[in-house]
mmCIF file of C-alpha atoms in Angstrom:
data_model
loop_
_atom_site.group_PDB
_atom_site.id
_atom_site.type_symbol
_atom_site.label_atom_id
_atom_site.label_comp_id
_atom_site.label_asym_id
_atom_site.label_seq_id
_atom_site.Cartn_x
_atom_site.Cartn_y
_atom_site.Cartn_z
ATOM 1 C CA UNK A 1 -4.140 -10.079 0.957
ATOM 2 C CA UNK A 2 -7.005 -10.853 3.220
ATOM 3 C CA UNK A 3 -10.307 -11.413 1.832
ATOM 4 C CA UNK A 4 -12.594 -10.899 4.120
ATOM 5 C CA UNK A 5 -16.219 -12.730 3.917
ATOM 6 C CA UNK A 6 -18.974 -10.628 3.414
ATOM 7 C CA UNK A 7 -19.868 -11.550 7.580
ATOM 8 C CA UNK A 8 -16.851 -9.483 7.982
ATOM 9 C CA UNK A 9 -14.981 -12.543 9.072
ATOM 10 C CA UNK A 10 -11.437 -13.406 7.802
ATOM 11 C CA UNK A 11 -10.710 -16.795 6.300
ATOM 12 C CA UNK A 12 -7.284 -18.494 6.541
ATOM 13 C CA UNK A 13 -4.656 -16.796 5.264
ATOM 14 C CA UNK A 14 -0.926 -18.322 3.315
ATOM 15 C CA UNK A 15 1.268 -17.379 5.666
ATOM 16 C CA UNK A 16 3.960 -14.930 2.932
ATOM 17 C CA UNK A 17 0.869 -13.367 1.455
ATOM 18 C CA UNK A 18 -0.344 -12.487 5.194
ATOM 19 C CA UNK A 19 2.905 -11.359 6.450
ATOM 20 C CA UNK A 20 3.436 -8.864 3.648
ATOM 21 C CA UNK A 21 0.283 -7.476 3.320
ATOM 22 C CA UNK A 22 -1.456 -7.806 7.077
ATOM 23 C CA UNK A 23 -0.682 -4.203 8.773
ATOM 24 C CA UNK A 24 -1.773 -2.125 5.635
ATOM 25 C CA UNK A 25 -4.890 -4.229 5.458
ATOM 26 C CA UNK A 26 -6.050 -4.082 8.773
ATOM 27 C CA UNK A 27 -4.745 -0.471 9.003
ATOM 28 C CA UNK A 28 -6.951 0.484 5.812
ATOM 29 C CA UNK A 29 -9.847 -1.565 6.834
ATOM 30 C CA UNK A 30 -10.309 0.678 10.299
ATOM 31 C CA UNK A 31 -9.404 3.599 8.202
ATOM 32 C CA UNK A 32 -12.343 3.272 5.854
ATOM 33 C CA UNK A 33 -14.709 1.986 9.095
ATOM 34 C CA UNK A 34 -14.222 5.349 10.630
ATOM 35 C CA UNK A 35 -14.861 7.145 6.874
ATOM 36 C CA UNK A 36 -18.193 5.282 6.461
ATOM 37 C CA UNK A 37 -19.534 6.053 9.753
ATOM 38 C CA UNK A 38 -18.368 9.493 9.371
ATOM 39 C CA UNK A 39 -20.368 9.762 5.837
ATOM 40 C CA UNK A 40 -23.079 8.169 7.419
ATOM 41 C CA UNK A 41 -23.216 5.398 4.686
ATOM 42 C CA UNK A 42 -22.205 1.579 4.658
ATOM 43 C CA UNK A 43 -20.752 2.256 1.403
ATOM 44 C CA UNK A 44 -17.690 4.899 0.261
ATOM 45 C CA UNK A 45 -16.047 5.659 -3.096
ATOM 46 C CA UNK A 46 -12.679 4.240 -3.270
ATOM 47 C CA UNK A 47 -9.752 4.967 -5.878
ATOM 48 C CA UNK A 48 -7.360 2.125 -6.372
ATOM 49 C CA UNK A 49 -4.384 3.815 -8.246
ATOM 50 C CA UNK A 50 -2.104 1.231 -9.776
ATOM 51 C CA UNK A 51 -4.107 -1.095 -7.979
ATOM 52 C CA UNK A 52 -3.387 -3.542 -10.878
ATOM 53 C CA UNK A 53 -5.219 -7.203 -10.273
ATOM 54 C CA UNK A 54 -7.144 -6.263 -7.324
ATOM 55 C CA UNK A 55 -4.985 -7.470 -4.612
ATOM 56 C CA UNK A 56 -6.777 -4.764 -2.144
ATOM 57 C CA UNK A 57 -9.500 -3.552 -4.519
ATOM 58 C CA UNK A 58 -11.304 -6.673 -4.156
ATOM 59 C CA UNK A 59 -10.760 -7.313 -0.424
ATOM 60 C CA UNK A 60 -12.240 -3.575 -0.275
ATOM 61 C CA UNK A 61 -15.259 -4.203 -2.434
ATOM 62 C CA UNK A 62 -16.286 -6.932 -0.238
ATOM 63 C CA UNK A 63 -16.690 -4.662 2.727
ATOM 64 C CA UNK A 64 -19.290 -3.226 0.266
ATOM 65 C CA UNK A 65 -17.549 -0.450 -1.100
ATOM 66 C CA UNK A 66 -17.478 0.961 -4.593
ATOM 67 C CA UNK A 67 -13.909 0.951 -6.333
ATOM 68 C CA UNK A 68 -13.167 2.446 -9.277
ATOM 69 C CA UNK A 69 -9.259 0.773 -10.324
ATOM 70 C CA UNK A 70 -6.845 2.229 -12.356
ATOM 71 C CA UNK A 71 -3.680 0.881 -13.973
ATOM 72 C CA UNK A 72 -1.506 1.322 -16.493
ATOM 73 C CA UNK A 73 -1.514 -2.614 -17.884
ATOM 74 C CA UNK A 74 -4.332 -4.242 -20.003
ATOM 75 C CA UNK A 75 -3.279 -7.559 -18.622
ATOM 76 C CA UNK A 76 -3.674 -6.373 -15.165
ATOM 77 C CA UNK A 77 -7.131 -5.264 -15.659
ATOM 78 C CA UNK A 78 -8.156 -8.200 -17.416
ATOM 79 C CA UNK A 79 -6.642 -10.550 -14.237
ATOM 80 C CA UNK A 80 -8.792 -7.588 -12.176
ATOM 81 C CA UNK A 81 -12.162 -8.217 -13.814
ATOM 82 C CA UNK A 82 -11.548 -12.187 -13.798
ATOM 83 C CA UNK A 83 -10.671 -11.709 -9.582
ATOM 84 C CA UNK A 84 -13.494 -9.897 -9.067
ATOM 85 C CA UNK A 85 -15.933 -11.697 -10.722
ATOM 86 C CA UNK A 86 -14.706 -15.012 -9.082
ATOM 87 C CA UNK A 87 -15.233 -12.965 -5.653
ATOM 88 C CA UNK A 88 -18.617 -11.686 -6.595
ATOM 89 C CA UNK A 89 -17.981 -7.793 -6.324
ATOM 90 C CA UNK A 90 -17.981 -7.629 -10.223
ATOM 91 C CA UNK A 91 -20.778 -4.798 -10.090
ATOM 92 C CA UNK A 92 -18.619 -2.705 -7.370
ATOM 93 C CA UNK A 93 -15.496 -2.960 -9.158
ATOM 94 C CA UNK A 94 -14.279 -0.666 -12.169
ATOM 95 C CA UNK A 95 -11.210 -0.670 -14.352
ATOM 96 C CA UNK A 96 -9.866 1.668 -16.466
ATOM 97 C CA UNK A 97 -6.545 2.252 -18.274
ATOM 98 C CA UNK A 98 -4.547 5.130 -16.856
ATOM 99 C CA UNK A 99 -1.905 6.166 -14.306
ATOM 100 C CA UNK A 100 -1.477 8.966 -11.888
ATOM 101 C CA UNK A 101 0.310 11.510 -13.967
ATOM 102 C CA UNK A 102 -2.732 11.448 -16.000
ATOM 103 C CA UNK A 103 -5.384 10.402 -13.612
ATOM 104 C CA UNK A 104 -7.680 13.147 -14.230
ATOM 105 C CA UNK A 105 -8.134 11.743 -17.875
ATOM 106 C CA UNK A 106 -10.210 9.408 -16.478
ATOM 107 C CA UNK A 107 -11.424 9.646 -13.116
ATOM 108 C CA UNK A 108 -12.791 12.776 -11.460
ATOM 109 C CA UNK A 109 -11.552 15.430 -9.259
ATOM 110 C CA UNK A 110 -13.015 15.392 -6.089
ATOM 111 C CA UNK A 111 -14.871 12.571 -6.157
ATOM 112 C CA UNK A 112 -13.763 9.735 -3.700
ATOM 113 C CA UNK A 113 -14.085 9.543 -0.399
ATOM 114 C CA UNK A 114 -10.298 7.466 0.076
ATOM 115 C CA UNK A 115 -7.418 6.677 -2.570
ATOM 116 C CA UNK A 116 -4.787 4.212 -2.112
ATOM 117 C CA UNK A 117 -1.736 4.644 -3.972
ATOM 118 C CA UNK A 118 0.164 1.707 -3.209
ATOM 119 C CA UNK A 119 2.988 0.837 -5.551
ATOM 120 C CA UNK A 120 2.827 3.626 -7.425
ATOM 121 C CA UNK A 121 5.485 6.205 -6.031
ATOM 122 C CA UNK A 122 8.889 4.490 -6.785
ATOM 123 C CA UNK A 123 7.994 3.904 -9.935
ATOM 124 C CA UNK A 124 6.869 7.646 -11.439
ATOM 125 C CA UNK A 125 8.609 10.052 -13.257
ATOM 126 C CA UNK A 126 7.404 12.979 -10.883
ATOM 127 C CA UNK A 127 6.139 11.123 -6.981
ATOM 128 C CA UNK A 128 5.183 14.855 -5.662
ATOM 129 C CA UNK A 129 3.003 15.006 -8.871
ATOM 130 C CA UNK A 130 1.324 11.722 -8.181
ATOM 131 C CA UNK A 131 0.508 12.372 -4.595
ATOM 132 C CA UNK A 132 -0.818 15.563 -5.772
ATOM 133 C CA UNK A 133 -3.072 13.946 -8.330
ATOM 134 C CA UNK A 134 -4.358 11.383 -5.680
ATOM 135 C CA UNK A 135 -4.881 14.079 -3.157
ATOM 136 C CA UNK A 136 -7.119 15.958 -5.752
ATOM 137 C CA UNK A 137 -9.254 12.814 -6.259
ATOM 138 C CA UNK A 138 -10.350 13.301 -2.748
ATOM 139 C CA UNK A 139 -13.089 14.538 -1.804
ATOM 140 C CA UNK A 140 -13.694 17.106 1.290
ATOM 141 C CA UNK A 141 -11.423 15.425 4.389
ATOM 142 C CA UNK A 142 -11.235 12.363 2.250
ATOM 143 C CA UNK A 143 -8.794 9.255 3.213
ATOM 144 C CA UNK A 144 -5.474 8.310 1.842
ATOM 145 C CA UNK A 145 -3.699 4.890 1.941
ATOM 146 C CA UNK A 146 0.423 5.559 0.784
ATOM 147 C CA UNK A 147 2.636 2.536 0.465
ATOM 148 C CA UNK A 148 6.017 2.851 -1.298
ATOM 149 C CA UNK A 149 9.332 1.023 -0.494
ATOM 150 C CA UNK A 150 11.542 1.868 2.361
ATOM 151 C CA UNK A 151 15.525 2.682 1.897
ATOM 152 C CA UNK A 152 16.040 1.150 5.388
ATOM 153 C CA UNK A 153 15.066 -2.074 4.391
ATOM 154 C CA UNK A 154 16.692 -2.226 1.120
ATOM 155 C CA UNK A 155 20.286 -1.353 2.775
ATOM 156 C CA UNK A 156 19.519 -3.936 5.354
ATOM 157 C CA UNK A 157 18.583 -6.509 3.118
ATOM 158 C CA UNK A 158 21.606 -6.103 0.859
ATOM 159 C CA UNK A 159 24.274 -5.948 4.396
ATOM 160 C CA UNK A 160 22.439 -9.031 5.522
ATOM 161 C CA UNK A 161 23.664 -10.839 2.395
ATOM 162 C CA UNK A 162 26.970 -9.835 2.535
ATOM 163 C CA UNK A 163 26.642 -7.102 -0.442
ATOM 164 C CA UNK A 164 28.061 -4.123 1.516
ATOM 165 C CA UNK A 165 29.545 -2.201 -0.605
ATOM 166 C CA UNK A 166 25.714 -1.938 -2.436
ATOM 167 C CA UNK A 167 24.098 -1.441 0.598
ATOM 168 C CA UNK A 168 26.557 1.417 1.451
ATOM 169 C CA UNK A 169 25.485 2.485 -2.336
ATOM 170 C CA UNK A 170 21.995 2.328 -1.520
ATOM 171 C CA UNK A 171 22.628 5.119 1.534
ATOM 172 C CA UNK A 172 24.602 7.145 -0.580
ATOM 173 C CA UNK A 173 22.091 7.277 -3.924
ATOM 174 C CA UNK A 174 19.634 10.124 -4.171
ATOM 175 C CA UNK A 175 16.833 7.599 -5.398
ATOM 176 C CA UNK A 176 18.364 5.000 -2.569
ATOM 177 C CA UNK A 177 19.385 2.357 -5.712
ATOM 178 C CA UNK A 178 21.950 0.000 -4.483
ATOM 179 C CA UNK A 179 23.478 -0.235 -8.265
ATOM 180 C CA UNK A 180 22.326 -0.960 -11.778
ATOM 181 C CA UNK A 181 20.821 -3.986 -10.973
ATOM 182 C CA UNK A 182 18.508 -3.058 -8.734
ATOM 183 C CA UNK A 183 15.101 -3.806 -10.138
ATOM 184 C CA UNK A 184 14.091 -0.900 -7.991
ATOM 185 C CA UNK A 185 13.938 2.499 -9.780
ATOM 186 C CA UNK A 186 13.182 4.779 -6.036
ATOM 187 C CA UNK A 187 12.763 3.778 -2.425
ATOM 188 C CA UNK A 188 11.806 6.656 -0.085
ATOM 189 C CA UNK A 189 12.570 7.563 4.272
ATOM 190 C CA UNK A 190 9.650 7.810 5.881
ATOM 191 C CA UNK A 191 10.850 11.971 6.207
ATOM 192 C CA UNK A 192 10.632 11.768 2.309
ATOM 193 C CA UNK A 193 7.170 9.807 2.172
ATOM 194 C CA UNK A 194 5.467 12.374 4.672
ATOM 195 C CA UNK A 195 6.698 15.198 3.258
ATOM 196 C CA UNK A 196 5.870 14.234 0.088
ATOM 197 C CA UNK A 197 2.178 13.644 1.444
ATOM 198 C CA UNK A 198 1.852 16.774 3.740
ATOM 199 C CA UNK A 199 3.081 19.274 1.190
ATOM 200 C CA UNK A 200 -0.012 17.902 -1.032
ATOM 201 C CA UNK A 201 -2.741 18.641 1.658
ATOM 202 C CA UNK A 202 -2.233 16.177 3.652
ATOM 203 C CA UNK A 203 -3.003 15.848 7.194
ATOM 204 C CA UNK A 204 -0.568 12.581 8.126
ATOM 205 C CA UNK A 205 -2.067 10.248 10.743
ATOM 206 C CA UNK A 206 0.102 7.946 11.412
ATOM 207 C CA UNK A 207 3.186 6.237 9.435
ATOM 208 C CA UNK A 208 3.903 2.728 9.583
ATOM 209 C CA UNK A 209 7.140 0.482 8.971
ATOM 210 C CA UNK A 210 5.905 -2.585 6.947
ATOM 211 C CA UNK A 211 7.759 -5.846 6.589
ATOM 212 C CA UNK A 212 9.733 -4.912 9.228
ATOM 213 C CA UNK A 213 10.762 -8.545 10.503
ATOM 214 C CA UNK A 214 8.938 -10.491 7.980
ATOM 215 C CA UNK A 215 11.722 -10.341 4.939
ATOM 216 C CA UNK A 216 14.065 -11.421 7.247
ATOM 217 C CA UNK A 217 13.061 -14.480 9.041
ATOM 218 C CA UNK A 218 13.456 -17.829 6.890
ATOM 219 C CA UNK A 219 10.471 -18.923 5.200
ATOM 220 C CA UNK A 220 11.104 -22.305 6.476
ATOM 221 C CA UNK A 221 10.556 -20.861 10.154
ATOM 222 C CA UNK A 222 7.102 -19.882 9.374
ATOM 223 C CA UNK A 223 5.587 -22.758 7.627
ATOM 224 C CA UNK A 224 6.519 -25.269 9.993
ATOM 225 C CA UNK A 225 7.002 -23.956 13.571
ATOM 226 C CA UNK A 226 3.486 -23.597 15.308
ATOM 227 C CA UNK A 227 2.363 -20.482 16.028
ATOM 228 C CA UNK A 228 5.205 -18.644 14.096
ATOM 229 C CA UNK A 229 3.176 -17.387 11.942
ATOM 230 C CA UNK A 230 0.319 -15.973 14.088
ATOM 231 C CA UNK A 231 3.755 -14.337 16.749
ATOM 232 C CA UNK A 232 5.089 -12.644 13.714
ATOM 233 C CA UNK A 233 2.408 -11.156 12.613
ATOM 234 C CA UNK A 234 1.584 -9.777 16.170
ATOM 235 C CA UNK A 235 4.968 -8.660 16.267
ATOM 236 C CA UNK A 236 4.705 -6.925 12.869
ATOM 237 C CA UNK A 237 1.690 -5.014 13.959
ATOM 238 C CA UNK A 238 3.520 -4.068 17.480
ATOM 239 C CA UNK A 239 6.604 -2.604 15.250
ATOM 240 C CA UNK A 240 4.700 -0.519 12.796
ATOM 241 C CA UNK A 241 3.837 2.223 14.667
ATOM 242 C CA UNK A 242 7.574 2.735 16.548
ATOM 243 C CA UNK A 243 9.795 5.362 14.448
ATOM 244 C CA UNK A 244 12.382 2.924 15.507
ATOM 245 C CA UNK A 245 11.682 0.700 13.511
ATOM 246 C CA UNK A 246 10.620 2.907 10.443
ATOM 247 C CA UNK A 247 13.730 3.072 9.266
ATOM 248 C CA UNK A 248 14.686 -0.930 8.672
ATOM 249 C CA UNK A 249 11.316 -1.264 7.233
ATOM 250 C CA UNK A 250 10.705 -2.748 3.651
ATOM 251 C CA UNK A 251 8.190 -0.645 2.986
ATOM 252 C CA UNK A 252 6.210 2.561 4.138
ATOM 253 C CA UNK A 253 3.020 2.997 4.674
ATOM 254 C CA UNK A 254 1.408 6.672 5.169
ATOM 255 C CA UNK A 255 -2.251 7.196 6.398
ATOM 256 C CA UNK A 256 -3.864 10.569 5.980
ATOM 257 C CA UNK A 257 -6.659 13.046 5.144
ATOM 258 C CA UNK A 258 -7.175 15.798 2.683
ATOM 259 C CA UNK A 259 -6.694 19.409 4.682
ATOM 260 C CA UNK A 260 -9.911 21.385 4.337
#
C-alpha cells in the first residue's frame, strides 16, 4: 500500500505490494478527493471495516482524514496502533474490536462520510448483511470502497497450474471453492458483488477488475527487467475499468454511494 507523504507525494513503492494494491488506492484516493470537496472540508470520517493493521487506514489518515478501524483480531489492532503511531496519524486513527455483523455495537449509524469494506465479504456468514451494515454507517450520499475476491481469477489461477479439474470445481461451486483445500471460504462475479451492493442502497460507480495481470506474470520479471514494474502497473490501471477483463480478475473492487 502506498503511503503517501503528507505533501501528497508518493514515495517508492516494493514492487508486489504496489501491484496488488495500486488501482484500489488510487481509485479510493480520488474517491475521497471528490467527497471532501463536496463536504466542503479537508477532512472526512472514514470507516475501515476489517481494516485489520492499517494497510489503507493509515495511508488514508495521512491525507488528513479521521478513521475509525474495526476488526475482529486483538493482534491486528495492536500491529494497527504500533503502524500508526510509527506514521504519525496516531491521533486520527481509532481501533475497536468488532466486525460487520455487529458493527452497530460499536460504531454509529449514519455517521461516516465513506466505508471501505475490503476483505470482509468472502469471509461472513451473511455478505448481503454486511454490505447492509456498511451502507447504514454512511452518512447522506456517503462513499463506499468494496473489495472481495473474484471467481475469474481463482479458476484461472488453478487452469494455469495445471489443476483443471479444481478450476472446473471452482465454476461449478455456489461459493466458487475449487475443493476443500481452498483456503478461500467465497469468491464473488462482479454480477454478484454489484448486486449485492445496489440492493443495499447503493448507487454503483464504477467496478474494477484488480490483479488482473499482476498474479500472473513471474515475480522474477518484475524485479529485474527495467521498467516492468512501472508498464504493469499502467497496464493494470488500463484493464480495470474493461468488463472484459472483470471476469479473470483476482479480485473486485466496487465504488459507490449511499441512494438518498
Amino acid at each position: 500500500m502506498p503511503d503517501p507523504s503528507p505533501g501528497g507525494k508518493t514515495p517508492p513503492r516494493q514492487p508486489r505490494s504496489a501491484l496488488r494494491t495500486s488501482v484500489v488506492w488510487e481509485v479510493l484516493k480520488d474517491a475521497l478527493d471528490r467527497r471532501a470537496k463536496v463536504r466542503g472540508t479537508d477532512s472526512l470520517d472514514v470507516l475501515d471495516t476489517g481494516g485489520g493493521s492499517g494497510s489503507f487506514a493509515v495511508p488514508v489518515a495521512r491525507l488528513g482524514h479521521r478513521v475509525t478501524v474495526v476488526d475482529p483480531s486483538p493482534n491486528a489492532l495492536f500491529a494497527l496502533e504500533r503502524r500508526a503511531a510509527e506514521a504519525g496519524v496516531a491521533d486520527r486513527i481509532k481501533g475497536v474490536q468488532g466486525d460487520v455483523h455487529g458493527l452497530f455495537d460499536v460504531v454509529e449509524r449514519d455517521g461516516y462520510d465513506a466505508v471501505l469494506c475490503h476483505g470482509v465479504l468472502e469471509y461472513v456468514d451473511d455478505p448481503a448483511e454486511g454490505v447492509r451494515n456498511t451502507v447504514a454507517a454512511l452518512r447522506a450520499d456517503g462513499t463506499i470502497s468494496l473489495l472481495a475476491a473474484g471467481l475469474g481469477g481463482a479458476v484461472l489461477a488453478r487452469a494455469l497450474a495445471g489443476h483443471f479439474t479444481e478450476a472446473r470445481q471452482a465454476l461449478t461451486d455456489p461459493a466458487g471453492r475449487w475443493g476443500d483445500g481452498d483456503p478461500m471460504p467465497r469468491r464473488f462475479t462482479a454480477e454478484q458483488l454489484t448486486t449485492l451492493a445496489s440492493d443495499a442502497g447503493v448507487e454503483v460507480g464504477a467496478v474494477h477488475g484488480v490483479r488482473v495481470f499482476a498474479d500472473l506474470v513471474p515475480g522474477v520479471l518484475v524485479d529485474t527487467e527495467p521498467r516492468a514494474l512501472e508498464a504493469l502497473l499502467k497496464l493494470e490501471a488500463a484493464a480495470a475499468e474493461l468488463p472484459a477483463f472483470h471476469s479473470v480478475a483476482t479480485q473486485l473492487h466496487v465504488l459507490g454511494e449511499k441512494r438518498a
